[in-house]
mmCIF file of C-alpha atoms and ligand atoms in Angstrom:
data_model
loop_
_atom_site.group_PDB
_atom_site.id
_atom_site.type_symbol
_atom_site.label_atom_id
_atom_site.label_comp_id
_atom_site.label_asym_id
_atom_site.label_seq_id
_atom_site.Cartn_x
_atom_site.Cartn_y
_atom_site.Cartn_z
ATOM 1 C CA MET A 1 -8.056 -2.715 -13.815
ATOM 2 C CA LEU A 2 -11.617 -3.645 -12.785
ATOM 3 C CA ARG A 3 -11.136 -7.091 -14.272
ATOM 4 C CA GLN A 4 -7.922 -7.622 -12.297
ATOM 5 C CA ALA A 5 -9.580 -6.364 -9.084
ATOM 6 C CA LEU A 6 -12.570 -8.693 -9.497
ATOM 7 C CA LEU A 7 -10.352 -11.668 -10.264
ATOM 8 C CA HIS A 8 -8.351 -10.824 -7.140
ATOM 9 C CA MET A 9 -11.588 -10.647 -5.108
ATOM 10 C CA SER A 10 -12.629 -14.037 -6.469
ATOM 11 C CA LYS A 11 -9.947 -15.478 -4.148
ATOM 12 C CA SER A 12 -10.849 -13.358 -1.076
ATOM 13 C CA ASP A 13 -12.763 -15.037 1.779
ATOM 14 C CA ARG A 14 -13.983 -11.691 3.161
ATOM 15 C CA VAL A 15 -15.495 -10.525 -0.115
ATOM 16 C CA ARG A 16 -16.832 -14.016 -0.675
ATOM 17 C CA HIS A 17 -18.808 -13.853 2.584
ATOM 18 C CA LEU A 18 -20.156 -10.398 1.730
ATOM 19 C CA VAL A 19 -21.265 -11.418 -1.758
ATOM 20 C CA GLU A 20 -22.665 -14.825 -0.755
ATOM 21 C CA THR A 21 -24.843 -13.389 2.000
ATOM 22 C CA ALA A 22 -26.062 -10.259 0.183
ATOM 23 C CA PRO A 23 -29.797 -10.594 -0.567
ATOM 24 C CA VAL A 24 -29.281 -9.146 -4.033
ATOM 25 C CA SER A 25 -26.861 -11.908 -5.043
ATOM 26 C CA ARG A 26 -29.478 -14.601 -5.518
ATOM 27 C CA GLY A 27 -31.276 -12.788 -8.327
ATOM 28 C CA VAL A 28 -28.114 -11.815 -10.184
ATOM 29 C CA VAL A 29 -26.505 -15.230 -9.766
ATOM 30 C CA HIS A 30 -29.647 -16.943 -11.047
ATOM 31 C CA ARG A 31 -28.987 -15.401 -14.456
ATOM 32 C CA PHE A 32 -25.787 -17.433 -14.744
ATOM 33 C CA VAL A 33 -26.562 -20.495 -12.581
ATOM 34 C CA PRO A 34 -29.936 -22.237 -12.992
ATOM 35 C CA GLY A 35 -29.951 -23.674 -9.447
ATOM 36 C CA ALA A 36 -28.250 -25.549 -6.644
ATOM 37 C CA ASP A 37 -29.620 -29.074 -7.190
ATOM 38 C CA VAL A 38 -29.024 -31.792 -9.715
ATOM 39 C CA ASP A 39 -32.701 -31.510 -10.728
ATOM 40 C CA ASP A 40 -32.182 -27.824 -11.573
ATOM 41 C CA ALA A 41 -29.294 -28.814 -13.869
ATOM 42 C CA VAL A 42 -31.335 -31.590 -15.511
ATOM 43 C CA HIS A 43 -34.355 -29.310 -16.084
ATOM 44 C CA ALA A 44 -32.240 -26.522 -17.579
ATOM 45 C CA SER A 45 -30.464 -29.065 -19.796
ATOM 46 C CA SER A 46 -33.707 -30.628 -20.910
ATOM 47 C CA ASP A 47 -35.078 -27.206 -21.940
ATOM 48 C CA LEU A 48 -31.902 -26.320 -23.842
ATOM 49 C CA ILE A 49 -31.767 -29.672 -25.612
ATOM 50 C CA GLY A 50 -35.471 -29.279 -26.467
ATOM 51 C CA SER A 51 -34.566 -26.021 -28.229
ATOM 52 C CA GLY A 52 -31.951 -27.722 -30.421
ATOM 53 C CA ARG A 53 -28.889 -26.842 -28.345
ATOM 54 C CA LEU A 54 -26.444 -29.201 -26.604
ATOM 55 C CA VAL A 55 -25.125 -28.830 -23.044
ATOM 56 C CA THR A 56 -22.050 -29.435 -20.944
ATOM 57 C CA ILE A 57 -22.731 -29.365 -17.201
ATOM 58 C CA ASP A 58 -20.393 -28.163 -14.478
ATOM 59 C CA HIS A 59 -20.890 -29.136 -10.838
ATOM 60 C CA LEU A 60 -19.704 -25.855 -9.321
ATOM 61 C CA GLY A 61 -16.661 -25.872 -7.074
ATOM 62 C CA GLU A 62 -12.883 -25.640 -7.357
ATOM 63 C CA ASP A 63 -9.729 -25.692 -5.247
ATOM 64 C CA THR A 64 -10.672 -28.690 -3.078
ATOM 65 C CA PHE A 65 -8.128 -29.172 -0.284
ATOM 66 C CA ASP A 66 -9.842 -32.106 1.407
ATOM 67 C CA LEU A 67 -9.866 -35.694 0.117
ATOM 68 C CA ALA A 68 -13.383 -36.476 1.368
ATOM 69 C CA HIS A 69 -14.673 -33.386 -0.433
ATOM 70 C CA ALA A 70 -12.881 -34.393 -3.656
ATOM 71 C CA ARG A 71 -14.546 -37.822 -3.464
ATOM 72 C CA GLY A 72 -17.887 -36.101 -2.870
ATOM 73 C CA VAL A 73 -17.447 -34.071 -6.058
ATOM 74 C CA ARG A 74 -16.643 -37.231 -8.039
ATOM 75 C CA ASP A 75 -19.782 -38.871 -6.625
ATOM 76 C CA ALA A 76 -21.851 -35.787 -7.456
ATOM 77 C CA TYR A 77 -20.753 -36.066 -11.107
ATOM 78 C CA ILE A 78 -21.586 -39.768 -11.232
ATOM 79 C CA THR A 79 -25.027 -39.039 -9.763
ATOM 80 C CA LEU A 80 -25.515 -36.205 -12.267
ATOM 81 C CA ILE A 81 -24.624 -38.467 -15.211
ATOM 82 C CA GLY A 82 -27.092 -41.076 -13.896
ATOM 83 C CA HIS A 83 -29.890 -38.480 -13.733
ATOM 84 C CA LEU A 84 -29.085 -37.196 -17.222
ATOM 85 C CA ALA A 85 -29.124 -40.745 -18.609
ATOM 86 C CA GLU A 86 -32.454 -41.494 -16.911
ATOM 87 C CA ALA A 87 -33.886 -38.360 -18.492
ATOM 88 C CA GLY A 88 -32.676 -39.609 -21.897
ATOM 89 C CA LEU A 89 -30.291 -36.664 -22.369
ATOM 90 C CA THR A 90 -26.918 -38.380 -22.707
ATOM 91 C CA GLN A 91 -27.398 -40.124 -26.070
ATOM 92 C CA ASP A 92 -24.869 -38.965 -28.667
ATOM 93 C CA GLY A 93 -23.273 -36.666 -26.110
ATOM 94 C CA ARG A 94 -26.169 -34.201 -26.202
ATOM 95 C CA ALA A 95 -25.554 -33.582 -22.483
ATOM 96 C CA GLU A 96 -21.947 -34.074 -21.404
ATOM 97 C CA VAL A 97 -20.083 -32.851 -18.296
ATOM 98 C CA SER A 98 -17.231 -30.405 -17.681
ATOM 99 C CA VAL A 99 -14.878 -31.183 -14.796
ATOM 100 C CA LYS A 100 -12.349 -28.975 -12.986
ATOM 101 C CA LEU A 101 -9.488 -31.183 -11.817
ATOM 102 C CA SER A 102 -8.938 -28.896 -8.807
ATOM 103 C CA ALA A 103 -12.422 -29.830 -7.614
ATOM 104 C CA VAL A 104 -11.629 -33.557 -7.670
ATOM 105 C CA GLY A 105 -8.295 -33.365 -5.852
ATOM 106 C CA GLN A 106 -5.567 -31.887 -8.097
ATOM 107 C CA ALA A 107 -4.680 -29.262 -5.460
ATOM 108 C CA LEU A 108 -4.268 -31.809 -2.629
ATOM 109 C CA GLU A 109 -0.764 -31.928 -1.260
ATOM 110 C CA GLY A 110 1.403 -34.886 -2.295
ATOM 111 C CA ASP A 111 -0.630 -37.127 -4.575
ATOM 112 C CA GLY A 112 -3.093 -34.481 -5.789
ATOM 113 C CA GLU A 113 -2.549 -35.048 -9.497
ATOM 114 C CA LYS A 114 -2.861 -38.835 -9.151
ATOM 115 C CA ILE A 115 -6.003 -38.538 -7.038
ATOM 116 C CA SER A 116 -7.606 -36.166 -9.533
ATOM 117 C CA LEU A 117 -6.732 -38.612 -12.331
ATOM 118 C CA GLU A 118 -8.409 -41.486 -10.464
ATOM 119 C CA HIS A 119 -11.521 -39.435 -9.746
ATOM 120 C CA ALA A 120 -11.706 -38.107 -13.308
ATOM 121 C CA TRP A 121 -11.261 -41.692 -14.574
ATOM 122 C CA ASP A 122 -14.318 -42.807 -12.550
ATOM 123 C CA ILE A 123 -16.340 -39.921 -13.996
ATOM 124 C CA CYS A 124 -15.218 -40.824 -17.537
ATOM 125 C CA GLN A 125 -16.218 -44.430 -17.029
ATOM 126 C CA ALA A 126 -19.706 -43.382 -15.898
ATOM 127 C CA ALA A 127 -19.951 -41.049 -18.899
ATOM 128 C CA GLN A 128 -18.885 -43.792 -21.327
ATOM 129 C CA GLN A 129 -21.457 -46.197 -19.892
ATOM 130 C CA SER A 130 -24.145 -43.556 -20.495
ATOM 131 C CA GLY A 131 -23.014 -42.785 -24.046
ATOM 132 C CA THR A 132 -21.599 -39.362 -23.373
ATOM 133 C CA THR A 133 -18.319 -37.482 -22.902
ATOM 134 C CA VAL A 134 -16.311 -35.396 -20.428
ATOM 135 C CA THR A 135 -14.312 -32.209 -20.987
ATOM 136 C CA LEU A 136 -11.590 -31.131 -18.544
ATOM 137 C CA ASP A 137 -11.932 -27.416 -17.800
ATOM 138 C CA MET A 138 -8.667 -25.463 -17.720
ATOM 139 C CA GLU A 139 -7.791 -23.377 -14.667
ATOM 140 C CA ASP A 140 -4.924 -20.972 -13.978
ATOM 141 C CA HIS A 141 -1.578 -21.419 -15.760
ATOM 142 C CA THR A 142 0.109 -23.125 -12.784
ATOM 143 C CA THR A 143 -2.131 -26.150 -13.482
ATOM 144 C CA THR A 144 -1.836 -26.331 -17.288
ATOM 145 C CA ASP A 145 0.946 -28.937 -17.491
ATOM 146 C CA SER A 146 -0.643 -31.096 -14.813
ATOM 147 C CA THR A 147 -4.080 -30.922 -16.484
ATOM 148 C CA LEU A 148 -2.638 -31.813 -19.906
ATOM 149 C CA SER A 149 -0.766 -34.715 -18.323
ATOM 150 C CA VAL A 150 -3.990 -36.046 -16.745
ATOM 151 C CA LEU A 151 -5.704 -35.539 -20.116
ATOM 152 C CA ARG A 152 -3.084 -37.722 -21.849
ATOM 153 C CA ASP A 153 -3.550 -40.480 -19.266
ATOM 154 C CA LEU A 154 -7.332 -40.370 -19.510
ATOM 155 C CA ARG A 155 -7.234 -40.417 -23.312
ATOM 156 C CA ALA A 156 -5.351 -43.734 -23.206
ATOM 157 C CA ASP A 157 -8.628 -45.298 -22.019
ATOM 158 C CA PHE A 158 -11.149 -42.684 -23.161
ATOM 159 C CA PRO A 159 -9.859 -41.064 -26.382
ATOM 160 C CA TRP A 160 -12.906 -38.783 -26.516
ATOM 161 C CA VAL A 161 -11.996 -36.757 -23.382
ATOM 162 C CA GLY A 162 -12.079 -33.049 -24.251
ATOM 163 C CA ALA A 163 -9.323 -30.538 -23.468
ATOM 164 C CA VAL A 164 -9.631 -26.792 -22.924
ATOM 165 C CA LEU A 165 -6.971 -24.376 -24.188
ATOM 166 C CA GLN A 166 -6.882 -20.664 -23.335
ATOM 167 C CA ALA A 167 -5.927 -18.225 -26.114
ATOM 168 C CA TYR A 168 -4.536 -15.694 -23.617
ATOM 169 C CA LEU A 169 -1.611 -17.988 -22.785
ATOM 170 C CA ARG A 170 1.468 -17.514 -24.946
ATOM 171 C CA ARG A 171 1.997 -21.290 -25.093
ATOM 172 C CA THR A 172 -1.463 -22.097 -26.462
ATOM 173 C CA GLU A 173 -0.831 -21.963 -30.224
ATOM 174 C CA ALA A 174 1.783 -24.700 -29.743
ATOM 175 C CA ASP A 175 -0.603 -26.678 -27.493
ATOM 176 C CA CYS A 176 -3.255 -26.418 -30.232
ATOM 177 C CA ARG A 177 -0.813 -28.006 -32.691
ATOM 178 C CA ASP A 178 -0.062 -30.814 -30.237
ATOM 179 C CA LEU A 179 -3.750 -31.456 -29.654
ATOM 180 C CA SER A 180 -5.066 -31.148 -33.215
ATOM 181 C CA GLY A 181 -4.755 -34.839 -34.102
ATOM 182 C CA ALA A 182 -7.567 -37.143 -35.212
ATOM 183 C CA GLY A 183 -10.483 -37.348 -32.808
ATOM 184 C CA SER A 184 -9.062 -34.758 -30.401
ATOM 185 C CA ARG A 185 -11.841 -32.648 -28.888
ATOM 186 C CA VAL A 186 -10.483 -29.204 -27.966
ATOM 187 C CA ARG A 187 -12.457 -26.309 -26.491
ATOM 188 C CA LEU A 188 -10.780 -23.000 -27.286
ATOM 189 C CA CYS A 189 -11.630 -20.091 -24.969
ATOM 190 C CA LYS A 190 -9.963 -16.734 -24.240
ATOM 191 C CA GLY A 191 -9.161 -17.615 -20.604
ATOM 192 C CA ALA A 192 -10.762 -16.384 -17.391
ATOM 193 C CA TYR A 193 -8.027 -16.183 -14.710
ATOM 194 C CA LYS A 194 -5.661 -13.489 -13.449
ATOM 195 C CA GLU A 195 -2.368 -14.298 -15.149
ATOM 196 C CA PRO A 196 1.049 -12.593 -15.205
ATOM 197 C CA GLU A 197 2.298 -11.045 -18.450
ATOM 198 C CA SER A 198 5.227 -13.457 -18.442
ATOM 199 C CA VAL A 199 2.838 -16.239 -19.501
ATOM 200 C CA ALA A 200 -0.203 -14.446 -20.908
ATOM 201 C CA PHE A 201 -1.028 -11.719 -23.431
ATOM 202 C CA ALA A 202 -2.352 -8.685 -21.564
ATOM 203 C CA GLY A 203 -4.098 -6.713 -24.329
ATOM 204 C CA ARG A 204 -7.548 -7.656 -25.636
ATOM 205 C CA ASP A 205 -6.359 -7.355 -29.253
ATOM 206 C CA GLN A 206 -3.426 -9.661 -28.629
ATOM 207 C CA VAL A 207 -5.738 -12.244 -27.028
ATOM 208 C CA ASP A 208 -8.191 -11.971 -29.924
ATOM 209 C CA ARG A 209 -5.407 -12.380 -32.494
ATOM 210 C CA SER A 210 -4.131 -15.416 -30.617
ATOM 211 C CA TYR A 211 -7.686 -16.811 -30.610
ATOM 212 C CA VAL A 212 -7.825 -16.497 -34.411
ATOM 213 C CA ARG A 213 -4.402 -18.144 -34.888
ATOM 214 C CA CYS A 214 -5.426 -21.008 -32.593
ATOM 215 C CA THR A 215 -8.781 -21.412 -34.380
ATOM 216 C CA LYS A 216 -6.900 -21.738 -37.692
ATOM 217 C CA VAL A 217 -4.670 -24.464 -36.284
ATOM 218 C CA LEU A 218 -7.625 -26.416 -34.879
ATOM 219 C CA MET A 219 -9.844 -26.026 -37.958
ATOM 220 C CA ASN A 220 -7.018 -27.162 -40.250
ATOM 221 C CA GLY A 221 -6.201 -30.090 -37.988
ATOM 222 C CA GLU A 222 -7.934 -33.447 -37.775
ATOM 223 C CA GLY A 223 -9.609 -32.976 -34.407
ATOM 224 C CA TYR A 224 -12.939 -31.591 -33.258
ATOM 225 C CA PRO A 225 -12.710 -27.853 -32.458
ATOM 226 C CA MET A 226 -15.130 -26.398 -29.897
ATOM 227 C CA LEU A 227 -15.124 -22.597 -30.146
ATOM 228 C CA ALA A 228 -16.156 -21.224 -26.745
ATOM 229 C CA THR A 229 -16.731 -17.491 -27.069
ATOM 230 C CA HIS A 230 -19.527 -14.912 -27.007
ATOM 231 C CA ASP A 231 -17.482 -12.565 -29.143
ATOM 232 C CA PRO A 232 -19.486 -11.918 -32.356
ATOM 233 C CA ARG A 233 -16.336 -11.237 -34.388
ATOM 234 C CA LEU A 234 -14.682 -14.471 -33.295
ATOM 235 C CA VAL A 235 -17.866 -16.459 -33.952
ATOM 236 C CA ASP A 236 -17.990 -15.068 -37.509
ATOM 237 C CA ILE A 237 -14.284 -15.690 -38.078
ATOM 238 C CA GLY A 238 -14.624 -19.225 -36.659
ATOM 239 C CA GLY A 239 -17.454 -19.989 -39.096
ATOM 240 C CA ALA A 240 -15.459 -18.567 -42.033
ATOM 241 C CA LEU A 241 -12.332 -20.548 -41.078
ATOM 242 C CA ALA A 242 -14.394 -23.729 -40.881
ATOM 243 C CA VAL A 243 -15.626 -23.158 -44.447
ATOM 244 C CA GLN A 244 -12.086 -22.343 -45.623
ATOM 245 C CA ALA A 245 -10.831 -25.578 -44.062
ATOM 246 C CA GLY A 246 -13.544 -27.510 -45.922
ATOM 247 C CA ARG A 247 -15.344 -28.525 -42.759
ATOM 248 C CA ALA A 248 -19.046 -29.352 -42.756
ATOM 249 C CA GLN A 249 -21.389 -28.131 -39.995
ATOM 250 C CA GLY A 250 -21.227 -30.661 -37.179
ATOM 251 C CA SER A 251 -17.488 -31.326 -37.559
ATOM 252 C CA TYR A 252 -16.897 -28.527 -35.033
ATOM 253 C CA GLU A 253 -19.114 -26.724 -32.542
ATOM 254 C CA PHE A 254 -19.715 -23.369 -30.878
ATOM 255 C CA GLN A 255 -20.057 -23.075 -27.116
ATOM 256 C CA MET A 256 -21.407 -20.308 -24.858
ATOM 257 C CA LEU A 257 -22.199 -19.950 -21.167
ATOM 258 C CA TYR A 258 -25.672 -20.370 -19.677
ATOM 259 C CA GLY A 259 -27.490 -17.020 -19.620
ATOM 260 C CA ILE A 260 -25.095 -15.222 -21.957
ATOM 261 C CA ARG A 261 -26.307 -14.207 -25.427
ATOM 262 C CA PRO A 262 -29.151 -16.789 -25.440
ATOM 263 C CA ASP A 263 -30.636 -15.299 -28.636
ATOM 264 C CA GLU A 264 -27.326 -15.720 -30.439
ATOM 265 C CA GLN A 265 -27.092 -19.298 -29.140
ATOM 266 C CA GLN A 266 -30.510 -20.036 -30.602
ATOM 267 C CA ARG A 267 -29.718 -18.277 -33.880
ATOM 268 C CA LEU A 268 -26.638 -20.444 -34.428
ATOM 269 C CA ALA A 269 -28.512 -23.630 -33.495
ATOM 270 C CA ASP A 270 -31.352 -22.696 -35.881
ATOM 271 C CA GLN A 271 -28.778 -22.234 -38.657
ATOM 272 C CA GLY A 272 -27.762 -25.863 -38.209
ATOM 273 C CA GLU A 273 -24.614 -25.223 -36.195
ATOM 274 C CA LYS A 274 -23.847 -27.393 -33.185
ATOM 275 C CA MET A 275 -24.213 -25.018 -30.225
ATOM 276 C CA ARG A 276 -23.358 -26.274 -26.743
ATOM 277 C CA VAL A 277 -24.285 -24.344 -23.602
ATOM 278 C CA TYR A 278 -22.141 -24.600 -20.465
ATOM 279 C CA VAL A 279 -24.574 -25.082 -17.567
ATOM 280 C CA PRO A 280 -23.152 -24.659 -14.051
ATOM 281 C CA TYR A 281 -25.142 -25.749 -10.993
ATOM 282 C CA GLY A 282 -24.555 -26.054 -7.259
ATOM 283 C CA ASP A 283 -24.019 -23.971 -4.116
ATOM 284 C CA ASP A 284 -20.395 -23.119 -4.697
ATOM 285 C CA TRP A 285 -21.025 -20.409 -7.278
ATOM 286 C CA TYR A 286 -18.781 -17.620 -5.923
ATOM 287 C CA GLY A 287 -15.594 -18.076 -8.031
ATOM 288 C CA TYR A 288 -17.575 -18.757 -11.216
ATOM 289 C CA PHE A 289 -19.811 -15.733 -10.616
ATOM 290 C CA MET A 290 -16.897 -13.358 -9.952
ATOM 291 C CA ARG A 291 -15.185 -14.437 -13.187
ATOM 292 C CA ARG A 292 -18.398 -13.630 -15.092
ATOM 293 C CA LEU A 293 -18.501 -10.165 -13.475
ATOM 294 C CA ALA A 294 -14.864 -9.616 -14.417
ATOM 295 C CA GLU A 295 -15.728 -10.239 -18.062
ATOM 296 C CA ARG A 296 -18.567 -7.735 -18.250
ATOM 297 C CA PRO A 297 -18.273 -4.266 -16.650
ATOM 298 C CA ALA A 298 -22.015 -3.620 -17.173
ATOM 299 C CA ASN A 299 -22.927 -6.573 -14.921
ATOM 300 C CA THR A 300 -20.469 -5.424 -12.298
ATOM 301 C CA VAL A 301 -21.806 -1.889 -12.086
ATOM 302 C CA PHE A 302 -25.359 -3.213 -11.772
ATOM 303 C CA PHE A 303 -24.371 -5.697 -9.113
ATOM 304 C CA LEU A 304 -22.233 -3.303 -7.024
ATOM 305 C CA ARG A 305 -24.940 -0.621 -7.093
ATOM 306 C CA ALA A 306 -27.533 -3.119 -5.864
ATOM 307 C CA LEU A 307 -25.107 -4.366 -3.205
ATOM 308 C CA ALA A 308 -24.448 -0.822 -1.943
ATOM 309 C CA THR A 309 -28.124 0.054 -1.663
ATOM 310 C CA LYS A 310 -29.553 -3.216 -0.353
ATOM 311 C CA GLY A 311 -26.629 -5.107 1.137
HETATM 312 C C1 FAD B 401 -18.422 -22.909 -22.934
HETATM 313 C C2 FAD B 401 -17.350 -22.149 -22.244
HETATM 314 C C3 FAD B 401 -16.443 -22.828 -21.454
HETATM 315 C C4 FAD B 401 -15.401 -22.132 -20.834
HETATM 316 N N1 FAD B 401 -14.457 -22.825 -20.130
HETATM 317 C C5 FAD B 401 -13.379 -22.169 -19.645
HETATM 318 C C6 FAD B 401 -12.307 -22.859 -19.039
HETATM 319 O O1 FAD B 401 -12.295 -24.089 -18.916
HETATM 320 N N2 FAD B 401 -11.255 -22.133 -18.584
HETATM 321 C C7 FAD B 401 -11.213 -20.757 -18.702
HETATM 322 O O2 FAD B 401 -10.213 -20.146 -18.293
HETATM 323 N N3 FAD B 401 -12.242 -20.087 -19.243
HETATM 324 C C8 FAD B 401 -13.313 -20.746 -19.709
HETATM 325 N N4 FAD B 401 -14.329 -20.033 -20.292
HETATM 326 C C9 FAD B 401 -14.391 -18.554 -20.148
HETATM 327 C C10 FAD B 401 -13.610 -17.853 -21.230
HETATM 328 O O3 FAD B 401 -12.246 -18.065 -21.049
HETATM 329 C C11 FAD B 401 -13.882 -16.349 -21.213
HETATM 330 O O4 FAD B 401 -13.486 -15.814 -19.986
HETATM 331 C C12 FAD B 401 -15.328 -15.980 -21.450
HETATM 332 O O5 FAD B 401 -15.935 -16.794 -22.383
HETATM 333 C C13 FAD B 401 -15.420 -14.530 -21.947
HETATM 334 O O6 FAD B 401 -14.725 -14.387 -23.147
HETATM 335 P P1 FAD B 401 -15.452 -14.189 -24.558
HETATM 336 O O7 FAD B 401 -14.704 -14.992 -25.554
HETATM 337 O O8 FAD B 401 -16.865 -14.527 -24.441
HETATM 338 O O9 FAD B 401 -15.194 -12.691 -24.920
HETATM 339 P P2 FAD B 401 -15.243 -11.318 -24.107
HETATM 340 O O10 FAD B 401 -13.935 -10.652 -24.413
HETATM 341 O O11 FAD B 401 -15.675 -11.460 -22.689
HETATM 342 O O12 FAD B 401 -16.407 -10.564 -24.876
HETATM 343 C C14 FAD B 401 -16.244 -10.240 -26.236
HETATM 344 C C15 FAD B 401 -17.527 -9.698 -26.793
HETATM 345 O O13 FAD B 401 -18.568 -10.681 -26.686
HETATM 346 C C16 FAD B 401 -19.817 -10.035 -26.463
HETATM 347 N N5 FAD B 401 -20.354 -10.410 -25.155
HETATM 348 C C17 FAD B 401 -19.687 -10.966 -24.132
HETATM 349 N N6 FAD B 401 -20.501 -11.174 -23.070
HETATM 350 C C18 FAD B 401 -21.701 -10.695 -23.447
HETATM 351 C C19 FAD B 401 -22.962 -10.581 -22.806
HETATM 352 N N7 FAD B 401 -23.166 -10.975 -21.540
HETATM 353 N N8 FAD B 401 -23.985 -10.054 -23.500
HETATM 354 C C20 FAD B 401 -23.830 -9.618 -24.756
HETATM 355 N N9 FAD B 401 -22.647 -9.678 -25.422
HETATM 356 C C21 FAD B 401 -21.615 -10.210 -24.771
HETATM 357 C C22 FAD B 401 -19.530 -8.530 -26.490
HETATM 358 O O14 FAD B 401 -19.677 -8.093 -27.812
HETATM 359 C C23 FAD B 401 -18.058 -8.490 -26.085
HETATM 360 O O15 FAD B 401 -17.414 -7.312 -26.504
HETATM 361 C C24 FAD B 401 -15.338 -20.720 -20.967
HETATM 362 C C25 FAD B 401 -16.260 -20.039 -21.776
HETATM 363 C C26 FAD B 401 -17.241 -20.726 -22.417
HETATM 364 C C27 FAD B 401 -18.178 -19.969 -23.298
#
């Protein structure tokens, strides 16, 4: 219930204003978002890479309904990639970027999908020139077909473009099969949006079981699975399934979000696993932040209490 309410609030302008202007927000948000500027993202990435982890960086923002803004987001990514390359962080994909197609124009009326493809193509070209990769984040289920279609088009020129599949969607096991071919980079996550039961599993157990089935498909395929979860059970099962499938460390990776279970991130990296941290930066943190609260009741209680007393 709380999760559904928070995900609903993540789309509310009134709550957005309240949360964005509350003095307490800055401190709590900082746990999940290292800063607003490109330099903040580069510094955080440099520290993580120095500790043996890898990063994927997200320029925060989604649901762009204005062409000029969509172009601005594309330019921000190209600038980010330039800064990462200058700092020597892009070699071998140590720092790559994650892109939401809705931020680069997918939601624009008329030609939205085509515009997002063009903008994503420009970002991929910049990434390729700097020796790194791009992963397309997955948003709510109404965008899945469009995002997979853009992915197919991008992969014609940039076969290394990563996909994200969400285990909570009933369709995902089949999508995993489709995307488990040679060289296919696929991030598997549980899924972070408010979805109807007609398309998504509602119970935690059902989602977890789907996650395991999807992991099996990806590990037994020929692609490059990227297991994005903080769930200790699913991390253990992922590692065991990799061994069962005869995969060596480095032929798959684990991924976690910035600020979440950092000790576990380091433990996995120290064990020789590839561990990539998703680093978001920018001003437009509201939607991302609310989804993180929805995942973790303890954070929500802390945040709401602080909001009630200080806001
Ligand atoms: C790298 C990455 C990229 C992602 N990209 C996308 C995307 O493109 N699209 C999308 O829809 N979603 C994305 N997500 C979010 C994802 O879908 C989930 O909403 C999110 O990861 C929470 O699910 P979980 O697997 O971590 O498990 P949860 O069910 O949230 O947690 C399971 C268990 O993990 C442990 N745990 C979780 N959080 C904490 C914490 N803060 N401290 C200590 N233990 C904790 C607890 O034991 C908990 O019981 C991404 C997640 C990651 C890690």
